[in-house]
Short mmCIF file of C-alpha atoms in Angstrom, two decimals:
data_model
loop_
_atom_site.label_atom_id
_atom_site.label_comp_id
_atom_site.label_asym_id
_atom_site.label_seq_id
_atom_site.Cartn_x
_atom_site.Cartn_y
_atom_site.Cartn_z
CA UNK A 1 1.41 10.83 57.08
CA UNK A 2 0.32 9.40 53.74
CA UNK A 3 1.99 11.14 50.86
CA UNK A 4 1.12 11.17 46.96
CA UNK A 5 3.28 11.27 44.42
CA UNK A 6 2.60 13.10 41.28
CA UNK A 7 3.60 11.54 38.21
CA UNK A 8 5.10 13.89 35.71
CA UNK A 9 3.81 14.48 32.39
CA UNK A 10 4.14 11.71 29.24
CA UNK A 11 6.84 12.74 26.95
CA UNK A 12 5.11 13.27 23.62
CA UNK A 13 6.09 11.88 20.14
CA UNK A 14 4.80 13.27 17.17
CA UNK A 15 5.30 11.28 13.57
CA UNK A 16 5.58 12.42 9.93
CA UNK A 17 5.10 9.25 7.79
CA UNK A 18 6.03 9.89 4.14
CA UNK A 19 5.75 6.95 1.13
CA UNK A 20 4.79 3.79 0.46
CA UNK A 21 1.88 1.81 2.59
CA UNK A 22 5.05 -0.43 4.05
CA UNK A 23 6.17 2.93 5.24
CA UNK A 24 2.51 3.28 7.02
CA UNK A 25 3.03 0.20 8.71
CA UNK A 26 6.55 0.37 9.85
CA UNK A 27 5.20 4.03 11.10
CA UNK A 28 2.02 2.41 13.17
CA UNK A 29 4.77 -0.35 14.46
CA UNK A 30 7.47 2.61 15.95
CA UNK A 31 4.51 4.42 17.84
CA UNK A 32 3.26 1.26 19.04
CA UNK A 33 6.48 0.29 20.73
CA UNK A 34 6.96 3.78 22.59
CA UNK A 35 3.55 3.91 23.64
CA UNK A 36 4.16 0.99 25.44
CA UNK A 37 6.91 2.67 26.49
CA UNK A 38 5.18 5.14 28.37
CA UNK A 39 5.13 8.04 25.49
CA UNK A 40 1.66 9.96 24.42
CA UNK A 41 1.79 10.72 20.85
CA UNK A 42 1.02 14.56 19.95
CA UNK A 43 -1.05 15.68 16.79
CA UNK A 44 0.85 18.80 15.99
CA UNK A 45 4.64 19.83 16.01
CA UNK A 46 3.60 22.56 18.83
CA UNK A 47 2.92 19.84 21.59
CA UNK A 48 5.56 17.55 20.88
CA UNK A 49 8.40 16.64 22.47
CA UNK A 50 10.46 15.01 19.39
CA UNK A 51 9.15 14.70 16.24
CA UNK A 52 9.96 11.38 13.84
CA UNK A 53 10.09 12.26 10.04
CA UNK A 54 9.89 8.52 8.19
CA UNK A 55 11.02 9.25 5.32
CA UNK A 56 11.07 7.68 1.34
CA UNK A 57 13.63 7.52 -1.01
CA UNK A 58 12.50 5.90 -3.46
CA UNK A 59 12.73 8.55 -6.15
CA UNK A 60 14.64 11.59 -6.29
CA UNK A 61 11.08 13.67 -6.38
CA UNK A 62 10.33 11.29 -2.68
CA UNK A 63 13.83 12.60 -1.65
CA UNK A 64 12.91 16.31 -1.88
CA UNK A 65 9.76 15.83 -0.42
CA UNK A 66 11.45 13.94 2.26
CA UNK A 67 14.01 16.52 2.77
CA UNK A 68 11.32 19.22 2.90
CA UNK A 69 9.27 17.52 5.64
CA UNK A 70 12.65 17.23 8.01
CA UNK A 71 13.19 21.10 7.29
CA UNK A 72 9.67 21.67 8.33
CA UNK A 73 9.76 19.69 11.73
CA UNK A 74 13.04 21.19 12.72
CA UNK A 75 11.50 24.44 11.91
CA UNK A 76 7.83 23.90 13.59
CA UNK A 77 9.70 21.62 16.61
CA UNK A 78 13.15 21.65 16.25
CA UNK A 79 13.79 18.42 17.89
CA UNK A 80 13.41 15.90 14.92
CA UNK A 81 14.50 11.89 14.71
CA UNK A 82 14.82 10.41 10.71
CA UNK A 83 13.84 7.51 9.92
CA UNK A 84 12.89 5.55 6.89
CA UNK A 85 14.38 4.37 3.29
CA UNK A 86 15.64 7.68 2.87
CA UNK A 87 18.14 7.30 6.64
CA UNK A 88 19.89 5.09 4.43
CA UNK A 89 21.67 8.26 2.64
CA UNK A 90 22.39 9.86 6.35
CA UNK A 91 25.35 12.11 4.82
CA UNK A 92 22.95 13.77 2.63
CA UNK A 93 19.99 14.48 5.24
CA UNK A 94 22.94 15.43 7.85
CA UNK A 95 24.37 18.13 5.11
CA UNK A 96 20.81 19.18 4.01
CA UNK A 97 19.79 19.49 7.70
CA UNK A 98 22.58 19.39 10.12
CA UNK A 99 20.16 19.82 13.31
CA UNK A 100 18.69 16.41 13.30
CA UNK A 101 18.88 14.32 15.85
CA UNK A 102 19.48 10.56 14.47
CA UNK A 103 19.34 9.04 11.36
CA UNK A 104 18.10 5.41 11.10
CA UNK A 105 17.48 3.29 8.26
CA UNK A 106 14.56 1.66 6.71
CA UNK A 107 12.50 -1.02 9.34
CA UNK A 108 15.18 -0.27 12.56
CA UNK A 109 12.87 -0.28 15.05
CA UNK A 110 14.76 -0.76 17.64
CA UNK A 111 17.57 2.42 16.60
CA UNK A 112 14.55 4.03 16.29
CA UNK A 113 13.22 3.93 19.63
CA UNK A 114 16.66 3.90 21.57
CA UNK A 115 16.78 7.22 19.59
CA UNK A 116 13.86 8.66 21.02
CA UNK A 117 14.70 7.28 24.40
CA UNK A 118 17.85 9.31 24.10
CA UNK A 119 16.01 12.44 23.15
CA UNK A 120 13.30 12.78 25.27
CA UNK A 121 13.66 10.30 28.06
CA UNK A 122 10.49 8.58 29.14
CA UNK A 123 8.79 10.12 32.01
CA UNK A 124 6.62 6.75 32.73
CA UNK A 125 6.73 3.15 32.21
CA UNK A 126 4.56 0.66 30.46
CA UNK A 127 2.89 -0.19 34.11
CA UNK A 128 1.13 3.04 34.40
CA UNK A 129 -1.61 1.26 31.65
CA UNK A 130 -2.67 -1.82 33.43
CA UNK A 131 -5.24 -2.20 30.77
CA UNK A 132 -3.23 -2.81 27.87
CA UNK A 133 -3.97 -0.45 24.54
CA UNK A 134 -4.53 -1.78 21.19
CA UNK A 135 -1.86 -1.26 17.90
CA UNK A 136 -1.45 2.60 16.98
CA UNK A 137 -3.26 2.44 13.61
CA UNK A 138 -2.26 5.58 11.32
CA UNK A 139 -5.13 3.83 8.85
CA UNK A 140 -8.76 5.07 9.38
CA UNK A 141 -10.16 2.20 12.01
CA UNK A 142 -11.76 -0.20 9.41
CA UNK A 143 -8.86 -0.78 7.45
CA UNK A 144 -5.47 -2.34 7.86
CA UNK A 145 -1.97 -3.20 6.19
CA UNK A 146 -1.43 -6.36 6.68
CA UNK A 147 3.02 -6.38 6.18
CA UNK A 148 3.72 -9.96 5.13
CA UNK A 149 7.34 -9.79 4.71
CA UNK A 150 10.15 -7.17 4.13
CA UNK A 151 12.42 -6.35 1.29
CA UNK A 152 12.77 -8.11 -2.26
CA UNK A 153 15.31 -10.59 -4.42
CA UNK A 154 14.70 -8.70 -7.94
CA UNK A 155 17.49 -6.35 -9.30
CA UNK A 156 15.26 -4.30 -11.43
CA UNK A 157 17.30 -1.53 -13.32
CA UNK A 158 15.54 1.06 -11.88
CA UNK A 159 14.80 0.36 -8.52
CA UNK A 160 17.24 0.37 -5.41
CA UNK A 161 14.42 -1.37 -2.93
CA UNK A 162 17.00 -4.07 -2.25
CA UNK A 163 19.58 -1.59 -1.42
CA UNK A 164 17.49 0.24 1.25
CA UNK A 165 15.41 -3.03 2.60
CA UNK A 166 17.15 -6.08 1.71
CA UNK A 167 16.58 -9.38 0.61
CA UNK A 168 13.49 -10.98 0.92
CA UNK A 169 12.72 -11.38 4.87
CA UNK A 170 9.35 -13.39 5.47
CA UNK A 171 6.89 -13.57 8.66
CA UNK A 172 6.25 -16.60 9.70
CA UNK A 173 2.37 -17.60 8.51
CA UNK A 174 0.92 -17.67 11.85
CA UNK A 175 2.59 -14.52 13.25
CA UNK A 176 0.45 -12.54 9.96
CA UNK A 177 -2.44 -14.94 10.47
CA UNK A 178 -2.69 -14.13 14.38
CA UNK A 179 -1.95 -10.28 13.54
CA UNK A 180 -4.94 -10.50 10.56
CA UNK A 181 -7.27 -12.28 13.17
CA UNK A 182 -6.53 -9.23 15.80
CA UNK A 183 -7.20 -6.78 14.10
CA UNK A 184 -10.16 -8.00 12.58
CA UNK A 185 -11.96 -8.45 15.74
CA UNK A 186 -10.86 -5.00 16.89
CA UNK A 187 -12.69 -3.68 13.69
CA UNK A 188 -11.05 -3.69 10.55
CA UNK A 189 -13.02 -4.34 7.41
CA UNK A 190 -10.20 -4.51 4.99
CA UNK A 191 -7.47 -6.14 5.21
CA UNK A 192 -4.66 -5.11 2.14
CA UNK A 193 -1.87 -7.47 2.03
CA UNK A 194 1.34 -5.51 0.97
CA UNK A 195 4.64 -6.33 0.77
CA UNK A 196 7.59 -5.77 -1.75
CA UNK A 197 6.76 -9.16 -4.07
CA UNK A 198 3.66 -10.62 -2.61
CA UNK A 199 3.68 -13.62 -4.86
CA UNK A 200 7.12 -14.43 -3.28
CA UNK A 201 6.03 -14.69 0.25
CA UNK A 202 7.76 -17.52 2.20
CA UNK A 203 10.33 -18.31 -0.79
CA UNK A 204 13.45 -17.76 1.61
CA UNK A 205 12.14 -19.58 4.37
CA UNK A 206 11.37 -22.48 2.25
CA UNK A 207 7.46 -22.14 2.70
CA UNK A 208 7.69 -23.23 6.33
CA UNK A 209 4.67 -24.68 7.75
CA UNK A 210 3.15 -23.71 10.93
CA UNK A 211 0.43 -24.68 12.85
CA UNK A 212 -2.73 -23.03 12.62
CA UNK A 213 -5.94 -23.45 14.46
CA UNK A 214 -4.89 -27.28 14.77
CA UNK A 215 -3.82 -27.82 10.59
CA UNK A 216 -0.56 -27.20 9.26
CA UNK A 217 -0.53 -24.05 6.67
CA UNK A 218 2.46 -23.06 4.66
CA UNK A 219 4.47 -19.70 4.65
CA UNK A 220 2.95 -19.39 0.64
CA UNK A 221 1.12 -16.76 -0.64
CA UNK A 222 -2.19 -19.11 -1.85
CA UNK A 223 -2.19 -21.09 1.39
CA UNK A 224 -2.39 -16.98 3.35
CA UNK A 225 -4.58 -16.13 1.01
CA UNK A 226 -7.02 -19.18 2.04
CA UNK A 227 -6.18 -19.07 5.87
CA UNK A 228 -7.09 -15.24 5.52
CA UNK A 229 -10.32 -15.99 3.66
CA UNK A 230 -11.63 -18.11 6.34
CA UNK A 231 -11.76 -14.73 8.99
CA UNK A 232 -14.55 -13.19 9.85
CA UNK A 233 -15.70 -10.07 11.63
CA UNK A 234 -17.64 -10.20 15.01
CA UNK A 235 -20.63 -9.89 13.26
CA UNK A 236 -20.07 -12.68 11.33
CA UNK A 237 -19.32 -11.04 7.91
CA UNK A 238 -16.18 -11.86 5.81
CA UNK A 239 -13.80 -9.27 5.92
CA UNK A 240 -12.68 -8.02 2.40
CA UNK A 241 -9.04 -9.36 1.51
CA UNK A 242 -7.20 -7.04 -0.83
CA UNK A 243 -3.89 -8.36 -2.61
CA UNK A 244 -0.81 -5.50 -3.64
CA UNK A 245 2.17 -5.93 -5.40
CA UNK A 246 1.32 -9.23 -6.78
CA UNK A 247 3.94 -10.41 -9.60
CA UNK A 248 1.95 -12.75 -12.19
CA UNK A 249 4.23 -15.90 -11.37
CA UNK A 250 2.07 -19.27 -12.30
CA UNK A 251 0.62 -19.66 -8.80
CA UNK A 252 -1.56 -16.19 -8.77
CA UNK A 253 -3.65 -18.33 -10.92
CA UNK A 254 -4.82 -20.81 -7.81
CA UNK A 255 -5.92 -17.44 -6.11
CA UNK A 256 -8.48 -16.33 -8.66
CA UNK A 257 -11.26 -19.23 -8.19
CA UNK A 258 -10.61 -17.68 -4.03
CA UNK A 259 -12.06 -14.23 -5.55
CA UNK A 260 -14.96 -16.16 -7.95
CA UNK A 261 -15.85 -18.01 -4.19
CA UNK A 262 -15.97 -14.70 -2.25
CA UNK A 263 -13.26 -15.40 -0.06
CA UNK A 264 -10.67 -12.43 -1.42
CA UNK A 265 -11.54 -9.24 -2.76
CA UNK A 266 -11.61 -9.48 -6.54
CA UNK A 267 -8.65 -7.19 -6.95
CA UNK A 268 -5.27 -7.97 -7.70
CA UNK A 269 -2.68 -5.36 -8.16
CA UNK A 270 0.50 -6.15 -10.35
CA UNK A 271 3.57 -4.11 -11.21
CA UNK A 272 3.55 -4.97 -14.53
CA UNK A 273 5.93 -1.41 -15.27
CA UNK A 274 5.85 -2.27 -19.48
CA UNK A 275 5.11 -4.45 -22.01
CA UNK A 276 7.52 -4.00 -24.67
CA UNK A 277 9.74 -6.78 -24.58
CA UNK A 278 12.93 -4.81 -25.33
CA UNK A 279 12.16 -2.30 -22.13
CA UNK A 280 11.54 -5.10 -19.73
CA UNK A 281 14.60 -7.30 -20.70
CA UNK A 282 16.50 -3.50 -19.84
CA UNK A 283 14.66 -3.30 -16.66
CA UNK A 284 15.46 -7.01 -16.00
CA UNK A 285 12.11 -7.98 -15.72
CA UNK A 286 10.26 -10.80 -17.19
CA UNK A 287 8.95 -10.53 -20.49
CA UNK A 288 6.00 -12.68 -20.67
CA UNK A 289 3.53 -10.15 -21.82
CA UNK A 290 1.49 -12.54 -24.40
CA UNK A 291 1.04 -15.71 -21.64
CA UNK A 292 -0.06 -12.55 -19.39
CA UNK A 293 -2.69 -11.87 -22.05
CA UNK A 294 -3.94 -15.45 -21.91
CA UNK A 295 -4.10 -15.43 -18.33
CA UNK A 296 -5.99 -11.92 -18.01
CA UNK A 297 -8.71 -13.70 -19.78
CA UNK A 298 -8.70 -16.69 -17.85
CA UNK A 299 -8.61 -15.13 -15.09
CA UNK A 300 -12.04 -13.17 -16.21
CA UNK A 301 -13.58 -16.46 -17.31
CA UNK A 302 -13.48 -18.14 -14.11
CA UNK A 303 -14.19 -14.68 -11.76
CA UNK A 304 -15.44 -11.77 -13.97
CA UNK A 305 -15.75 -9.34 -11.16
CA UNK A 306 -12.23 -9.15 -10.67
CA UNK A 307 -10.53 -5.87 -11.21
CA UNK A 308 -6.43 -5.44 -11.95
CA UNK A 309 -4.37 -2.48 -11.37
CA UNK A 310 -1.26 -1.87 -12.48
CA UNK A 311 1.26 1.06 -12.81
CA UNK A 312 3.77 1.72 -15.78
CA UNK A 313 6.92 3.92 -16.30
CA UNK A 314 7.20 5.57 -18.92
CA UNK A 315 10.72 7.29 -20.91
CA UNK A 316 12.47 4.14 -19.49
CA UNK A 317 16.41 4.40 -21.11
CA UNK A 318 16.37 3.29 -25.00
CA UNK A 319 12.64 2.87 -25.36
CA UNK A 320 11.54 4.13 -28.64
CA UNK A 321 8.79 5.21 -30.16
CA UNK A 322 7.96 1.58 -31.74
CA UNK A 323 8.50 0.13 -27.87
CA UNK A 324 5.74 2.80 -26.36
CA UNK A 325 3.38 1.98 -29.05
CA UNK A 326 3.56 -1.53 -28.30
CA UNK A 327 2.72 -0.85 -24.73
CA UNK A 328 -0.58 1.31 -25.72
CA UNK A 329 -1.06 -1.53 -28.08
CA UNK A 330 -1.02 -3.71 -25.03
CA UNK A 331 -2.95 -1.34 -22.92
CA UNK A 332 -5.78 -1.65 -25.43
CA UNK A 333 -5.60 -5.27 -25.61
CA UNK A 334 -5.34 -5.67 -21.60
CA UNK A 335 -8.21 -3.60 -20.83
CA UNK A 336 -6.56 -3.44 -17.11
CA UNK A 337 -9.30 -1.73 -14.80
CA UNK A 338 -6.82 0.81 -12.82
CA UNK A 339 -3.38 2.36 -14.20
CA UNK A 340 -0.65 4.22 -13.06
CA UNK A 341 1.85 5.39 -14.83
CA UNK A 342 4.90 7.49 -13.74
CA UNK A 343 7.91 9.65 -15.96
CA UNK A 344 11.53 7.86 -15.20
CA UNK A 345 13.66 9.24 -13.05
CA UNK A 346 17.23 8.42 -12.42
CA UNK A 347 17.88 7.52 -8.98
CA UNK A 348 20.91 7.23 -7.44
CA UNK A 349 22.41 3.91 -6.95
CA UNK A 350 20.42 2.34 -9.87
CA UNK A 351 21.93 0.15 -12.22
CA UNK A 352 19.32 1.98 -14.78
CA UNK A 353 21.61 5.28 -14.42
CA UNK A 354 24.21 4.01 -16.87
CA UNK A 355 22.14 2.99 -19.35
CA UNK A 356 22.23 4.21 -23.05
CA UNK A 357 19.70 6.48 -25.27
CA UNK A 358 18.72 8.61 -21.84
CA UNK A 359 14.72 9.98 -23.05
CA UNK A 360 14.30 13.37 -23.56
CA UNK A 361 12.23 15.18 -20.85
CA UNK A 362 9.87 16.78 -23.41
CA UNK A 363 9.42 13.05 -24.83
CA UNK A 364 8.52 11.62 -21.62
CA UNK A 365 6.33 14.33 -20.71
CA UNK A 366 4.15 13.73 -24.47
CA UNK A 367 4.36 10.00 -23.67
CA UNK A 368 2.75 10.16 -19.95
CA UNK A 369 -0.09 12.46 -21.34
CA UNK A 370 -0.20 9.69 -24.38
CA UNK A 371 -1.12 6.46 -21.83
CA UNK A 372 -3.22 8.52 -19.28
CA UNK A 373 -5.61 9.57 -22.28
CA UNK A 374 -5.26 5.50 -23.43
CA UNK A 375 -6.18 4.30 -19.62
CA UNK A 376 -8.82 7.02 -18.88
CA UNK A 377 -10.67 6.47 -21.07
CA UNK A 378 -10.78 2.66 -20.95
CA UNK A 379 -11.60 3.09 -17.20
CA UNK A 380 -14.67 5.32 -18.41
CA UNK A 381 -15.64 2.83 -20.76
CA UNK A 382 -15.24 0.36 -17.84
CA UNK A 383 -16.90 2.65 -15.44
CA UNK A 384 -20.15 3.23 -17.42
CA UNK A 385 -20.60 -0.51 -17.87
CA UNK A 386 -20.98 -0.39 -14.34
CA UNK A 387 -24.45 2.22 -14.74
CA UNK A 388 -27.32 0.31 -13.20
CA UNK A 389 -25.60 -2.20 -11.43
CA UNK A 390 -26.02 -3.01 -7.52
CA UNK A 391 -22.39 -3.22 -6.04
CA UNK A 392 -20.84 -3.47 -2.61
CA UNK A 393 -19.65 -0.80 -1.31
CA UNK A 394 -17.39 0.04 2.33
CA UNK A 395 -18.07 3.51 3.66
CA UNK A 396 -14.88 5.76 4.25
CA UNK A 397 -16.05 8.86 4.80
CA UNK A 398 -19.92 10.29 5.98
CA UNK A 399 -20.75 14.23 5.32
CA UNK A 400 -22.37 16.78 7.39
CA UNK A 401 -26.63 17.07 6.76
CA UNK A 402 -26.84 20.33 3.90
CA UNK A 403 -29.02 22.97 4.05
CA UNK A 404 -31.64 20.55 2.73
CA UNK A 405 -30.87 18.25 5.66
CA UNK A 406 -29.49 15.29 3.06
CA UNK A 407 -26.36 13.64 4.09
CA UNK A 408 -23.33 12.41 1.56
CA UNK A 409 -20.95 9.90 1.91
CA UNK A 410 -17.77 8.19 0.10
CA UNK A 411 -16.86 4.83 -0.17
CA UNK A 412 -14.88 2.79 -2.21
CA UNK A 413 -15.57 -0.49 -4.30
CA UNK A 414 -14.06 -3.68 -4.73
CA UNK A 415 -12.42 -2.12 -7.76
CA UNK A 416 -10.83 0.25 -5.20
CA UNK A 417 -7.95 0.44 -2.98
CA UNK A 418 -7.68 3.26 -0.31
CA UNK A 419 -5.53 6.38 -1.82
CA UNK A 420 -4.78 5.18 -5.45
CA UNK A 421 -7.74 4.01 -7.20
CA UNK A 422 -11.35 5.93 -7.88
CA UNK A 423 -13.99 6.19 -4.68
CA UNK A 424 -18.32 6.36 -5.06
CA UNK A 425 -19.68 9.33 -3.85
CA UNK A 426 -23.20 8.75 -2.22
CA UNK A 427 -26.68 10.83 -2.15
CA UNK A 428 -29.04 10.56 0.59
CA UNK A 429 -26.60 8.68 2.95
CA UNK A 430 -28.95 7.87 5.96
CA UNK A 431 -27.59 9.65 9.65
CA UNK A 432 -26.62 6.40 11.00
CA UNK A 433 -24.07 5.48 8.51
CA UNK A 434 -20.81 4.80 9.96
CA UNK A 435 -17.41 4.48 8.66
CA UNK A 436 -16.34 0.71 7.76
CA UNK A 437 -20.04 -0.32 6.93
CA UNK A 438 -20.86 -2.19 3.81
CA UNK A 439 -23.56 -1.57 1.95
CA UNK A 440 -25.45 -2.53 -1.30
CA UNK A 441 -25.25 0.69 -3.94
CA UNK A 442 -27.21 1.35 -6.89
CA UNK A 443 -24.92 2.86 -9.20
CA UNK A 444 -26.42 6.10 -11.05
CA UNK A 445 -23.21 7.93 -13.02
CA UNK A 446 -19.75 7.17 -13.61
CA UNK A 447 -16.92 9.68 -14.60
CA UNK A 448 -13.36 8.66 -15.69
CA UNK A 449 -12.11 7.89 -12.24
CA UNK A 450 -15.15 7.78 -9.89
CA UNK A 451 -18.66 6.40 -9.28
CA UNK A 452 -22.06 7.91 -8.11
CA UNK A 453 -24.47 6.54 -6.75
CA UNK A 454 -27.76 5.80 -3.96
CA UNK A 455 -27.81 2.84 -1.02
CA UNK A 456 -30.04 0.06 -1.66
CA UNK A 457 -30.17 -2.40 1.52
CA UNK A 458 -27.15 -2.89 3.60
CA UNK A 459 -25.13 -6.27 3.07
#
């Protein structure tokens, strides 16, 4: 007598991912290791069987939030795994909440899992799927990190990023190349290169060379840059290339004539944090800020589509009034296209802490109000230059028909990276628009932050 056996149900994980795009990634790289592991991921605390909480501890305001979002799981689940930059202060989560599971650090994929596996022991193996299943992507389908390498070799006063990730740790060039090439034949539109110092990908390795497609390319951030230029989509189209966290060492400058070409995304975003001279020698950060000047404009001459963002702290330890008015001064004279800018906060571990001539919170507050009316309303000014003009455009999001039966959509430009920059918001979107597709835009309106706008002919 034949007899069946039932296979019992797939352990489900469910995953809170909290911070920084690197966080994203390292997120989208846990849950694709236990699914092939044999776990289901669950969309809600109700159906899971653990929950991960990767966490950020970058500030103490990420800390709280962090802290928050464990107490939530172990009240919605109660069966909660930390993970994250944050696992690296595992006294502090284990006092705040004393019910969690495990506490790993940032990147320990492997503690990670064996953590799970301890929790909720898979129920089936990796051979149940004999069709294998693409990367879990926590990124909408026609977008993707692309992680080039881990950690960072500054000691900037206020950060602790080395503490919680390390030194610089670099992927080989054809392990990012093969991973770019993947996912852009399963879809992805937009590829946005992240990593803690860009510029210095491949530094600790020496700028290896590996083979690729039958040519040597080096572990360097212009020969990626190239490789990555040369992809294109299954329909033939180039893929747009977006650059983070790009320090302005001499070398950026061979990536610009890329962007002029078409090959990269016109965009380049770079942590300048001041411009005073004064602050940055306290942060311990290069203070170049005239040659940076020169080679904004340079950089304009030779591609002047190209759009830099930047973010800015502001009530850094001992800067005075005469040091913030430089840096609107600068601001002014930069004419940078995006801006951040956040309040200092102390943070634990950072050399910044012991500094003199702490900034009074009502000072810091009157200062970040100063440089977001500065940088508003340069990016208006910037934004209704832009009235007129045909642009490119990559759909995000497509709206229900209205009452009227006309359809919306947002997108983003070139000028625009997914969650921190401005978006275009679309009339008369036609019904068989579809995330990830690029399209020509006529732009009508521009606020501070945000474009509007009507689709010409698709690209």
């Amino acid at each position: 007598m034949n007899t069946t056996t039932t296979l019992p149900d797939q352990k489900k994980v469910g995953m809170v991912s909290l911070g920084c795009p690197k966080a994203l990634v390292d997120s989208e790289r846990i849950l694709t290791r236990l699914r092939a592991d044999g776990y289901a991921m669950s969309p809600d605390y109700a159906g899971a069987d653990v929950v991960l909480v990767n966490t950020c501890g970058f500030l103490d305001s990420a800390k709280e939030e962090s802290l928050a979002a464990i107490g939530e799981a172990i009240a919605e689940n109660g069966r909660v795994i930390v993970t994250g930059c944050m696992g690296e202060e595992a006294d502090a989560i284990r006092k705040a909440h004393p019910q969690v599971l495990a506490v790993t650090g940032a990147h320990q994929y492997e503690q990670v899992v064996e953590a799970v596996h301890e929790a909720a022991p898979p129920s089936q193996g990796p051979f149940v799927d004999l069709v294998p299943q693409p990367d879990i992507k926590l990124t909408p389908r026609h977008y993707s990190y692309l992680k080039i390498s881990e950690g960072c070799n500054h000691s900037c006063a206020f950060c602790i990023i080395p503490h919680l990730r390390g030194k610089l740790a670099s992927r080989r060039v054809d392990a990012v190349l093969r991973e770019a090439e993947k996912l852009v034949a399963a879809g992805t539109k937009e590829l946005l290169v992240i990593s803690q110092d860009t510029s210095a990908y491949g530094v600790d390795i020496r700028h290896e060379e590996r083979d690729w497609k039958g040519h040597p390319v080096r572990a360097h951030m212009t020969d990626l840059a190239r490789e990555l230029g040369q992809l294109r989509t299954p329909q033939g189209e180039v893929p747009w290339v977006r650059l983070h966290y790009v320090y302005p060492y001499p070398h950026v400058d061979a990536v610009i004539p890329l962007m002029a070409e078409g090959l990269l995304t016109p965009y380049l975003d770079i942590p300048f944090q001041h411009a005073s001279p004064s602050v940055l020698r306290a942060m311990k950060r290069p203070a170049n800020e005239a040659k940076v000047l020169e080679r904004l404009k340079s950089w304009r001459a030779i591609c002047p589509d190209i759009a830099i963002r930047s973010s800015f702290v502001v009530g850094f330890p001992g800067e005075t009034e005469e040091d913030f008015r430089y840096l609107l001064d600068w601001l002014e004279e930069a004419q940078l296209d995006r801006v951040g800018a956040f309040r200092f906060e102390p943070v634990e571990g950072a050399a910044a802490n012991a500094l003199p001539d702490p900034v009074p919170e009502e000072v810091k507050e009157e200062r970040y109000a100063r440089i977001m009316e500065v940088t508003e309303r340069i990016s208006a000014a910037k934004l209704q230059g832009k009235i007129g003009k045909t642009i490119p455009v990559i759909i995000d999001e497509v709206g229900e028909p209205d009452e009227d039966g006309d359809i919306g959509a947002t997108g983003r430009s070139q000028a625009d990276a997914p969650e921190i920059d401005g978006q275009v918001y679309l009339r008369d979107a036609s019904a068989d628009l579809a995330p990830g597709d690029i399209v020509q835009v006529e732009i009508e309106d521009a606020d501070a932050h945000d474009l509007f706008g009507v689709i010409g002919t698709a690209s």
